[in-house]
Coordinates of C-alpha atoms in Angstrom, one line a residue:
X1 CA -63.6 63.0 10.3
X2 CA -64.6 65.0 13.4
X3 CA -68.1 65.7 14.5
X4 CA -70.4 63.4 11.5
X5 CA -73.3 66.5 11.7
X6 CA -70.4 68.8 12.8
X7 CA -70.4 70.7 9.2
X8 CA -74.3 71.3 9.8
X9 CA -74.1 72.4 13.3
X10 CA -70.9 74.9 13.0
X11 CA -70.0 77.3 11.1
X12 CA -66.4 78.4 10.1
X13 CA -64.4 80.7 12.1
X14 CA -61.4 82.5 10.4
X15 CA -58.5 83.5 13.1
X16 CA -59.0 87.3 14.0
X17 CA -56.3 89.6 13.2
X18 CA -55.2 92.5 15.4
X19 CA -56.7 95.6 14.8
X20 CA -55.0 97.7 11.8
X21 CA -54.1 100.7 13.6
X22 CA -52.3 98.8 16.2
X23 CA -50.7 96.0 13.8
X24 CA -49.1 98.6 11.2
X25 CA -46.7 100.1 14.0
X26 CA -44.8 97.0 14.4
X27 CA -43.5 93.9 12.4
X28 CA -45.0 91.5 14.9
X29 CA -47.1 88.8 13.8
X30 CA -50.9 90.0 14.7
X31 CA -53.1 86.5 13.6
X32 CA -54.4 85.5 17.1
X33 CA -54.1 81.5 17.2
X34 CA -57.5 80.1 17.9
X35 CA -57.8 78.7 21.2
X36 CA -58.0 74.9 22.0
X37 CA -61.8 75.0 22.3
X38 CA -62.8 77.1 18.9
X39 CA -59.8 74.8 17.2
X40 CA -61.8 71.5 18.4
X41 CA -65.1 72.8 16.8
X42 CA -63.6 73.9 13.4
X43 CA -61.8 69.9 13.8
X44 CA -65.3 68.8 14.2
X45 CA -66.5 70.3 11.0
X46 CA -64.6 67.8 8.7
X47 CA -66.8 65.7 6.8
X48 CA -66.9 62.0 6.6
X49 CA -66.4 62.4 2.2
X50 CA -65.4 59.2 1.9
X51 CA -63.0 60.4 -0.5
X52 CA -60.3 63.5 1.4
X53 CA -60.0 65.7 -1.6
X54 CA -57.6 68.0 1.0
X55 CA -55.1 65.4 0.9
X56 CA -54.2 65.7 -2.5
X57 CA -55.2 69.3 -2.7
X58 CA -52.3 69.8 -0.5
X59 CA -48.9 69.1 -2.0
X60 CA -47.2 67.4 1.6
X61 CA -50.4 65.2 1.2
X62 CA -51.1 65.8 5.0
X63 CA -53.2 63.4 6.0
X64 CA -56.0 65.9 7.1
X65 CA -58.8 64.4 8.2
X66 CA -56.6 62.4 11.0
X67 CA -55.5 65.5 12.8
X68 CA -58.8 67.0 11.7
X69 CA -60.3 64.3 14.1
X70 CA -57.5 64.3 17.0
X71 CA -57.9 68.1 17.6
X72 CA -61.5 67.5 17.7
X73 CA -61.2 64.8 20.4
X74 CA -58.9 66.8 22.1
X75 CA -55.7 64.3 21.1
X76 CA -53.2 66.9 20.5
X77 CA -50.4 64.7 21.2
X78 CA -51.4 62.4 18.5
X79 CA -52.4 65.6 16.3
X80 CA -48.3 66.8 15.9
X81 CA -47.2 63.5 15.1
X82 CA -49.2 62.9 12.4
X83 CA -49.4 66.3 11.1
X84 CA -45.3 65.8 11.0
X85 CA -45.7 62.7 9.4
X86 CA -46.0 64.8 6.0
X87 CA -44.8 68.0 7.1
X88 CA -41.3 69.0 8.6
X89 CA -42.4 72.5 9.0
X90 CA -45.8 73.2 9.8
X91 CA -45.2 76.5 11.6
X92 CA -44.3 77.9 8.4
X93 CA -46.9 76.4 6.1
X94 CA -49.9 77.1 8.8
X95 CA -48.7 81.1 8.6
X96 CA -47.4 81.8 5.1
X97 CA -49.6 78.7 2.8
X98 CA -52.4 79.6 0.2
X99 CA -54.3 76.6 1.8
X100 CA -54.8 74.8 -1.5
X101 CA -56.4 72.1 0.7
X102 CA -59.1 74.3 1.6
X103 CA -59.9 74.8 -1.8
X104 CA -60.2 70.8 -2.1
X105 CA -62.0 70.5 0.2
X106 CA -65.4 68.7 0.1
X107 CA -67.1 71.4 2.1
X108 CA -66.4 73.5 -0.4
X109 CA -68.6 72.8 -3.2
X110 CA -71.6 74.3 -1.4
X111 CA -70.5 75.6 1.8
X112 CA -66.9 77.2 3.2
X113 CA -64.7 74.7 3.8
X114 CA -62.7 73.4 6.7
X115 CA -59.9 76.2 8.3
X116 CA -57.5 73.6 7.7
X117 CA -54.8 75.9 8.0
X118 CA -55.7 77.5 11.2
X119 CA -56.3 74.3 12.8
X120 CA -52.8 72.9 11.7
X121 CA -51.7 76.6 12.7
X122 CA -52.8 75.8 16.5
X123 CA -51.3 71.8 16.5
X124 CA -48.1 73.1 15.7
X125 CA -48.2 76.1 18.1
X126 CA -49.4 73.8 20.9
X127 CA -47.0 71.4 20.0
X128 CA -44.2 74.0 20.3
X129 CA -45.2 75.2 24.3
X130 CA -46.0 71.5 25.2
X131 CA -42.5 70.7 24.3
X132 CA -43.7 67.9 22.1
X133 CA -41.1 68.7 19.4
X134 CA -37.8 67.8 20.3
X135 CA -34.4 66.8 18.3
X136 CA -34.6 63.3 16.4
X137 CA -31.0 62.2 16.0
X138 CA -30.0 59.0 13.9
X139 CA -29.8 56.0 16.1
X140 CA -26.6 55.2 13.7
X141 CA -24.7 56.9 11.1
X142 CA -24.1 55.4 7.4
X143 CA -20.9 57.3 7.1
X144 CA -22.3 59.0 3.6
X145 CA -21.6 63.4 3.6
X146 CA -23.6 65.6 1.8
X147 CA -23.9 68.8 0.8
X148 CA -27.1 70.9 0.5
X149 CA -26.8 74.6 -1.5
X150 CA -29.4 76.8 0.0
X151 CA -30.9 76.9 3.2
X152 CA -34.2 77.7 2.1
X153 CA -37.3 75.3 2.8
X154 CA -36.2 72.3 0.3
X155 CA -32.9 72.5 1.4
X156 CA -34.1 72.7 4.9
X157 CA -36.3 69.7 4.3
X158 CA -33.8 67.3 2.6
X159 CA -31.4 68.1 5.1
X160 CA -34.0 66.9 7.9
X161 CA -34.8 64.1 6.4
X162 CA -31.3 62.8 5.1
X163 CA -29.6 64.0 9.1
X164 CA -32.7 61.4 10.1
X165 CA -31.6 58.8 7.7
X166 CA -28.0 59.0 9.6
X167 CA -26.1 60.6 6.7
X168 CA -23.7 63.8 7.6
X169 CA -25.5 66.8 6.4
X170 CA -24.0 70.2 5.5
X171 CA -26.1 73.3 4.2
X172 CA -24.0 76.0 2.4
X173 CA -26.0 79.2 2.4
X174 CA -24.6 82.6 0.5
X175 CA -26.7 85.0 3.1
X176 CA -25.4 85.4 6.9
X177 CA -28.1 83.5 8.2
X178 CA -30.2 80.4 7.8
X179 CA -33.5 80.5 5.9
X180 CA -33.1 81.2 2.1
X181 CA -36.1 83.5 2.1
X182 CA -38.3 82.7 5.0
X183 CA -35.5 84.9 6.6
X184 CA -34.7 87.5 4.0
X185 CA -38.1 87.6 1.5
X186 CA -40.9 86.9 4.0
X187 CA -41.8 90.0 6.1
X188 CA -41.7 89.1 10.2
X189 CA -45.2 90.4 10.1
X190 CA -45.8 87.7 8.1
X191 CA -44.2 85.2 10.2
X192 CA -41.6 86.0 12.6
X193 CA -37.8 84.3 12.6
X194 CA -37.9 83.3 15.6
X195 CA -39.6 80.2 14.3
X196 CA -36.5 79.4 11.8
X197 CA -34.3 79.6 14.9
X198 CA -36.0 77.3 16.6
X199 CA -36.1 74.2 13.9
X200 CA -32.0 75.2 13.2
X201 CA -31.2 74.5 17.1
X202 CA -33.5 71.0 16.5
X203 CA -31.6 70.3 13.2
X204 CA -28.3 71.2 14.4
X205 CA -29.0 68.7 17.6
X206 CA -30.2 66.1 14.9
X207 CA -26.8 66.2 13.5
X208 CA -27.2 69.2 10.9
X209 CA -24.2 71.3 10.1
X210 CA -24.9 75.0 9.3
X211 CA -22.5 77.1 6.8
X212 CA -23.4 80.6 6.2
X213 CA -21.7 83.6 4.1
X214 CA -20.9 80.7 1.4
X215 CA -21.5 81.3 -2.3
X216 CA -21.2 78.1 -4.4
X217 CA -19.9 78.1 -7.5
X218 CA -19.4 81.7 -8.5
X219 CA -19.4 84.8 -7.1
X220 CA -20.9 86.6 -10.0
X221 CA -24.4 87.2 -9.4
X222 CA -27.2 88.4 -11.5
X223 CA -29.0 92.2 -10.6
X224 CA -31.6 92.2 -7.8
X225 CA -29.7 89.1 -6.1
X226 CA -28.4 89.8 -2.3
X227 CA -25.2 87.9 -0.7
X228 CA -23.4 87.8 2.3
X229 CA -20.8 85.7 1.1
X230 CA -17.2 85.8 2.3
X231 CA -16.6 82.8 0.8
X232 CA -16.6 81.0 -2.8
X233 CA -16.5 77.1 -2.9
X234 CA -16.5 75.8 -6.4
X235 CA -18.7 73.0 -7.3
X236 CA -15.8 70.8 -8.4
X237 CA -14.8 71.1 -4.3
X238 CA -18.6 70.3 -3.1
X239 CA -18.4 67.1 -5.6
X240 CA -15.1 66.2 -4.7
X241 CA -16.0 66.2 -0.9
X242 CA -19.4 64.8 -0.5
X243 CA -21.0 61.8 -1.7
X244 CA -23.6 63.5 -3.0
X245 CA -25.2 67.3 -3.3
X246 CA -28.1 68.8 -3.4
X247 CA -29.1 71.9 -5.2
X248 CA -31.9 74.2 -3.4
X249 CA -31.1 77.1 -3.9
X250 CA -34.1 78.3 -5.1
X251 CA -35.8 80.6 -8.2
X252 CA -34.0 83.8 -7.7
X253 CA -33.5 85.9 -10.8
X254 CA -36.1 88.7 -10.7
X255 CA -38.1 89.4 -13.8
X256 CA -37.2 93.2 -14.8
X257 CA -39.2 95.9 -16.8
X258 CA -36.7 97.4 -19.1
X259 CA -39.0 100.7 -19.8
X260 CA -37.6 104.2 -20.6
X261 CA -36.3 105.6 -16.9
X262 CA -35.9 102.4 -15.5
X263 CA -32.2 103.4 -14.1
X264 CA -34.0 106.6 -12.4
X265 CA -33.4 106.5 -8.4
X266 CA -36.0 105.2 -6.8
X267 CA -36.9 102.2 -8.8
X268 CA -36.1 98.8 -7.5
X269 CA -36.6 95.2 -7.3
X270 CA -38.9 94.1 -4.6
X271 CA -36.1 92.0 -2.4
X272 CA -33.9 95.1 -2.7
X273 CA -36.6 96.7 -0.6
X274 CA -37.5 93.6 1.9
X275 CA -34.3 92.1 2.2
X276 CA -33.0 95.2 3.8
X277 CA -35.9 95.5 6.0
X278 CA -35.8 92.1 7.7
X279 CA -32.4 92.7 8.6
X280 CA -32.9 95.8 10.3
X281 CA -36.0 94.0 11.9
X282 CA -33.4 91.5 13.4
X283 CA -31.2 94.3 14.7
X284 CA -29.2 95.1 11.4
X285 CA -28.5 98.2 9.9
X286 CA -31.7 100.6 8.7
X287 CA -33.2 99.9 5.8
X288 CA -31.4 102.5 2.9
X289 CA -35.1 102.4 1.1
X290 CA -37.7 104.5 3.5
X291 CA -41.2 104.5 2.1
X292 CA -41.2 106.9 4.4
X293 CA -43.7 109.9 3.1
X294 CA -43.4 108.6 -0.6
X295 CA -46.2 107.7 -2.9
X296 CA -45.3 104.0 -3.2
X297 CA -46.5 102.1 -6.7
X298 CA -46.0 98.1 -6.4
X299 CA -46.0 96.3 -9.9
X300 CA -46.8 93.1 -9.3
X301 CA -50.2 91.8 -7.6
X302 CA -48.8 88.2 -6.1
X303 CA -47.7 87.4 -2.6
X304 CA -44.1 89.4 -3.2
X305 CA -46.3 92.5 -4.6
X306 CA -48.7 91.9 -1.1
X307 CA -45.6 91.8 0.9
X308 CA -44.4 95.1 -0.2
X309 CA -47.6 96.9 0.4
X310 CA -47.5 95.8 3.8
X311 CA -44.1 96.9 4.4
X312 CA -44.7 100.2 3.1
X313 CA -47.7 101.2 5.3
X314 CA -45.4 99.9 8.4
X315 CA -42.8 102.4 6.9
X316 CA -45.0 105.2 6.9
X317 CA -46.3 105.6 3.1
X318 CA -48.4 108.6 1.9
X319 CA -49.5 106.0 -0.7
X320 CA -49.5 103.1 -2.3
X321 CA -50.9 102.0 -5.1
X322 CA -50.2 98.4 -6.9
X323 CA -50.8 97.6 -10.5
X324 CA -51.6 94.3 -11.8
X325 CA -51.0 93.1 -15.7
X326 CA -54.0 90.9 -15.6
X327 CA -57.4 91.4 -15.4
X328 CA -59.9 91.8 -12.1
X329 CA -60.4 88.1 -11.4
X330 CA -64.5 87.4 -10.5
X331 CA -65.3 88.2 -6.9
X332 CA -66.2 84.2 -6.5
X333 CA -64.8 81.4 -8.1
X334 CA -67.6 78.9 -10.0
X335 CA -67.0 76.4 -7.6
X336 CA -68.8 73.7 -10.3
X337 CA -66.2 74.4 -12.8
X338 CA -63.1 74.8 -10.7
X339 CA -63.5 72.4 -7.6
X340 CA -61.1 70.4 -6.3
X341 CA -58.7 72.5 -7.8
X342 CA -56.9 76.3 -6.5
X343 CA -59.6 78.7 -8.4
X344 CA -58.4 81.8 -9.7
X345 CA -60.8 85.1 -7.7
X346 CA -59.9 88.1 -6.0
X347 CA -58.4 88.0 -3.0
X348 CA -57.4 90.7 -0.5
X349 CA -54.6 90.0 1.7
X350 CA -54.1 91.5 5.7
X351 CA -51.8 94.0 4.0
X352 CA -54.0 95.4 1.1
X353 CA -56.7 96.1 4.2
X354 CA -54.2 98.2 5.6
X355 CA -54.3 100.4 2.6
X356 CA -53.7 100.3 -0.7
X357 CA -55.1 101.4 -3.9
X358 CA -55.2 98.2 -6.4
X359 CA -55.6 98.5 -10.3
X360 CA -55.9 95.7 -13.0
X361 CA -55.0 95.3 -16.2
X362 CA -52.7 98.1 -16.5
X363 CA -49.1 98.1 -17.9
X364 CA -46.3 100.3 -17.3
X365 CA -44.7 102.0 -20.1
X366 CA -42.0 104.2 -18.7
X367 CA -40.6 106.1 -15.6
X368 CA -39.5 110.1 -15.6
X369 CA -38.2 112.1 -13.4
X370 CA -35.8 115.2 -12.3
X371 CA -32.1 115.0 -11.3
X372 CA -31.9 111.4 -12.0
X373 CA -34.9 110.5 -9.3
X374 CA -38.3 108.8 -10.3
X375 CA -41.3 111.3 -9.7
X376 CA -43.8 109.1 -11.8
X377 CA -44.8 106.7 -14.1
X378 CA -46.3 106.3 -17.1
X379 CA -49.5 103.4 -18.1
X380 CA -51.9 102.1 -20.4
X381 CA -54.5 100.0 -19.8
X382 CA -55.2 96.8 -21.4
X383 CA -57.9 94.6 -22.3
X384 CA -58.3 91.3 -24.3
X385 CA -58.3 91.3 -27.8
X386 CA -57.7 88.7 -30.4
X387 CA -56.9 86.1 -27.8
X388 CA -54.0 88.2 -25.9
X389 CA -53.6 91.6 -23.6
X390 CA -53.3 94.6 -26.0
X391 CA -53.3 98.1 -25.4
X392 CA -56.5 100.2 -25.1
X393 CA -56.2 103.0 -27.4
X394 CA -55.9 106.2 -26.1
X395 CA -56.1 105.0 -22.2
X396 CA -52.9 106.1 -21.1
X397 CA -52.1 108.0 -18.1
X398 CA -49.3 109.2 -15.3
X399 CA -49.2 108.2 -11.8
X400 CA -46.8 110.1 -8.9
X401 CA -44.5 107.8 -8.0
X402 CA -41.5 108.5 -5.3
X403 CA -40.7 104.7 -4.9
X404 CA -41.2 101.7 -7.6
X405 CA -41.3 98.6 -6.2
X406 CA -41.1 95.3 -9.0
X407 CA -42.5 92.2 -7.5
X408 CA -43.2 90.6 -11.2
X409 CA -42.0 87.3 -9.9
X410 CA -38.7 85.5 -10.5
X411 CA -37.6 83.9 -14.0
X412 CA -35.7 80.8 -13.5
X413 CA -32.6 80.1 -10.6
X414 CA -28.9 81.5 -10.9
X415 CA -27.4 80.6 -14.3
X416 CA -23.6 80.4 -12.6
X417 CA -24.7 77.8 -10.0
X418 CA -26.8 75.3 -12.7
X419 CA -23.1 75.9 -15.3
X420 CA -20.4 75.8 -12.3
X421 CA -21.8 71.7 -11.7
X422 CA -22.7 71.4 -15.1
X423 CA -26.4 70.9 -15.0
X424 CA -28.5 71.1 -18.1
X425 CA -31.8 73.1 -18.1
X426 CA -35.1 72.6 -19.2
X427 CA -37.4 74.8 -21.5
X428 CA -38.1 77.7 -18.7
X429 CA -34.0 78.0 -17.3
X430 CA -34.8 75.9 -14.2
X431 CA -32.5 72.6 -13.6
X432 CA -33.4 69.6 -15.8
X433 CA -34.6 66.5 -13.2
X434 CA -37.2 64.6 -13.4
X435 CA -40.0 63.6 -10.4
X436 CA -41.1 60.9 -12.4
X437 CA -39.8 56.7 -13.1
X438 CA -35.8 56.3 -11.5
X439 CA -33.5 58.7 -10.5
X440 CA -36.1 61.2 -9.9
X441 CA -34.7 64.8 -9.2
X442 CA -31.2 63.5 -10.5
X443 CA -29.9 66.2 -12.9
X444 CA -27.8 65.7 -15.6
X445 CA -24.7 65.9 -13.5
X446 CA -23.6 63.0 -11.5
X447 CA -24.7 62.5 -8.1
X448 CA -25.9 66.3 -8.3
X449 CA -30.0 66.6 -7.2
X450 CA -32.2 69.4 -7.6
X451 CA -35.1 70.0 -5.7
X452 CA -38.0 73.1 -4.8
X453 CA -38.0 76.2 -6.5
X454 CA -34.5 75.5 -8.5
X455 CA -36.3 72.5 -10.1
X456 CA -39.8 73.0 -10.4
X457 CA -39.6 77.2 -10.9
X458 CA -41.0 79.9 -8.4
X459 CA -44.0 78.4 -6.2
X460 CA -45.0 77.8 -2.9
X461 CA -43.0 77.2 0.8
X462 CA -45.7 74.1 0.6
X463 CA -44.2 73.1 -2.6
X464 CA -40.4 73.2 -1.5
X465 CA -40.9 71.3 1.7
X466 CA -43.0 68.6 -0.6
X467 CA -39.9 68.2 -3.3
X468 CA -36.9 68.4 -0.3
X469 CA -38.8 65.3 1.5
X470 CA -38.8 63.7 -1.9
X471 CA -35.7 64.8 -3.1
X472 CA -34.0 63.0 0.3
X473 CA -35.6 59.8 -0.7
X474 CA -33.5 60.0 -4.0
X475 CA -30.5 60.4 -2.7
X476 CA -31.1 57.9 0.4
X477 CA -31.8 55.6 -2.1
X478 CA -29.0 56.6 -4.7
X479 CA -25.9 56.1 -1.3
X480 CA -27.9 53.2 0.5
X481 CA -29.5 50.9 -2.4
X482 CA -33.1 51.6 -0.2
X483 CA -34.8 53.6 1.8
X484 CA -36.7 54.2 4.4
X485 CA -37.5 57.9 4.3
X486 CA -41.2 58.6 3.0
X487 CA -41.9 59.8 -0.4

């Protein structure tokens, strides 16, 4: 619980960022860690609620106040292992996570609430230098293989967890490195892949094994989807092999605006543009999309859409504008109507305060252009009418546009992968398996799992990590008859 008047003595302190001038001429991460000291103070603001709202605000179900408590008393040690008693990876959740604990939490119906995430940011940091987390192999193997598609952070968790549980582990991943899209679809500015590295050398030492440049199933992938694959291994192969498999491979089918001018040059999915550029930030080949100069429109107002803008200022943009379908959300949520739960208000993320222009409720209707390039869109604005968005009459108007960016979000996971092991979909295109009663995450397809984004649709690295941890239980349970893995 902390400090029990700690909430009425201190008040919250957000990490700083580095200066924008400085931050926008690199791809470095620029959140500066808060120090062991200012850490143990925001530890000490926890409450004594009685009831830890945080806990099932966040979808790990960290147990919070504990670690809350240890920081404060300056337990550190302590802090990582229970903080990885929920959490395989909370480097990655303490950079990239909404912090729908914080949201949750108690200290947030009248007050702000607990920095959560930058105290669980500074455990795991500590953790790291200390050299507190280290490989946990199996003390003995069950003998049982299997086989993990995507190396993203369900896939990464399941295979954790299972490696743990002493089965042989194997992670196909189409892309020529590990990660899914921590690597490829999170900027580094974001949070830098040096931190993936690390937990593949502590996997790989746990037992792990690592296949990249795979495609499973089929090689025919939809538009807007990158590969590295060398390799196709059909799913008949993977079920032949292994004793069980696990399908991870996330939510990647980009929704598309099929508008007049939408083949100009110049218009692309959002991965087409950040894919590219994480690779050249690891040392690949330049990105072939420079926002270099251009006037830069990003349709799309989540984290993608955020992600985008960032890049392009780091690129050199003369503008960039982003357009959002919905409504301005209120500039503070009615914490008496919306309380435990994530509210819906405006946010501005570390890339829109490095400049960007940001419009609501508008809808695109077409791109034009000259000699087959995009020089400009055209929109409408909207408003609510009759229960749904319609057009406002007359409102239309053209924006210069060099470079069009879509990061609408993603529709539902690969159709070839779900068909290829014959796994039967729900309503929304995702893979039909249940979280609920026996054989939870067990698709339609024998001994064939689904878990994170593949399962559940697009959502959060919080999310994933939360379903692969649950999703190993399954199949633990499915080879062994029990388990001891937590759910």
């Amino acid at each position: 619980m902390g400090k029990p008047t700690g909430f009425l003595e201190y008040q919250r302190l957000s990490e700083a960022y580095e200066p924008v001038a400085e931050r926008v001429k690199k791809y470095k991460e620029f959140v500066l860690r808060l120090s062991d000291e200012q850490a143990a103070v925001q530890g000490a603001r926890c409450m004594d609620c009685g009831i830890p709202f945080c806990n099932t605000g966040c979808p790990v179900n960290n147990i919070i106040p504990d670690w809350n408590d240890l920081v404060y008393r300056n337990q550190w040690r302590q802090a990582i292992e229970v903080l990885h008693s929920t959490n395989n990876f909370p480097e990655f959740t303490g950079r990239i996570c909404p912090a729908p604990c914080e949201a949750a939490c108690t200290l947030n119906i009248n007050a702000d609430p607990v920095g959560i995430k930058s105290i669980e940011h500074a455990i795991i940091d500590k953790a790291w230098e200390e050299g507190w987390v280290q490989p946990r192999p199996p003390k003995s193997k069950t003998g049982r293989k299997i086989a993990v598609v995507g190396s993203g952070p369900a896939g990464l968790a399941a295979a954790q967890q299972l490696a743990r549980a002493g089965h042989d582990v194997t992670v196909f991943e189409k892309s020529d490195r590990i990660g899914g899209l921590l690597r490829y679809g999170i900027p580094d500015f974001k949070m830098e892949k040096s931190l993936i590295d690390r937990r593949i050398e502590q996997m790989q030492a746990e037992g792990v094994t690592f296949r990249t440049g795979i495609v499973v199933g089929s090689a025919d992938l939809p538009a807007g989807i990158a590969s590295d694959a060398k390799e196709v291994v059909s799913a008949e192969a993977l079920k032949n092999e292994f004793d069980a498999v696990i399908l991870a491979a996330g939510s990647e089918v980009p929704r598309d605006l099929p508008v007049p001018g939408r083949e100009l040059d110049g218009v692309h999915f959002a991965l087409e543009f950040l894919i590219p550029q994480n690779k050249a930030v690891a040392g690949g080949a330049p990105n072939p999309i420079s926002a270099e100069g251009k006037n830069v429109v990003v349709i799309g107002g989540g984290d993608t859409g955020s992600d985008c803008v960032g890049t392009s200022n780091r690129h050199g943009a003369a503008s960039v504008t982003q357009f959002e379908l919905m409504p301005m959300p209120p500039e503070q949520e009615n914490k008496a109507l919306t309380w435990p739960y994530w509210p819906i208000k405006f946010r501005t993320s570390s890339s829109h305060e490095e400049g960007c222009e940001r419009d609501f409720a508008v809808a695109t209707k077409a791109f034009y252009g000259t000699n087959g390039k995009v020089e400009g869109l055209k929109a409408v604005r909207l408003e609510w009418k009759d229960g749904r968005m319609a057009e406002v009459p007359g409102s239309e108007f053209d924006v210069r546009a060099d470079l069009v960016l879509f990061a609408m979000g993603f529709t539902n996971p690969v159709g070839s992968l779900l068909e290829a092991f014959g796994v039967d979909r729900d309503g929304r295109g995702n893979a039909k398996a249940t979280t609920d009663g026996e054989g939870c995450y067990a698709t339609t397809s024998p001994k064939v799992f689904a878990a994170g984004d593949v399962r559940r649709g697009q959502s959060l690295v919080v999310w994933a990590i939360r379903e692969g941890r649950q999703c190993a239980r399954e199949v633990d349970q499915f080879l062994m008859g029990q388990s001891v893995l937590p759910r």
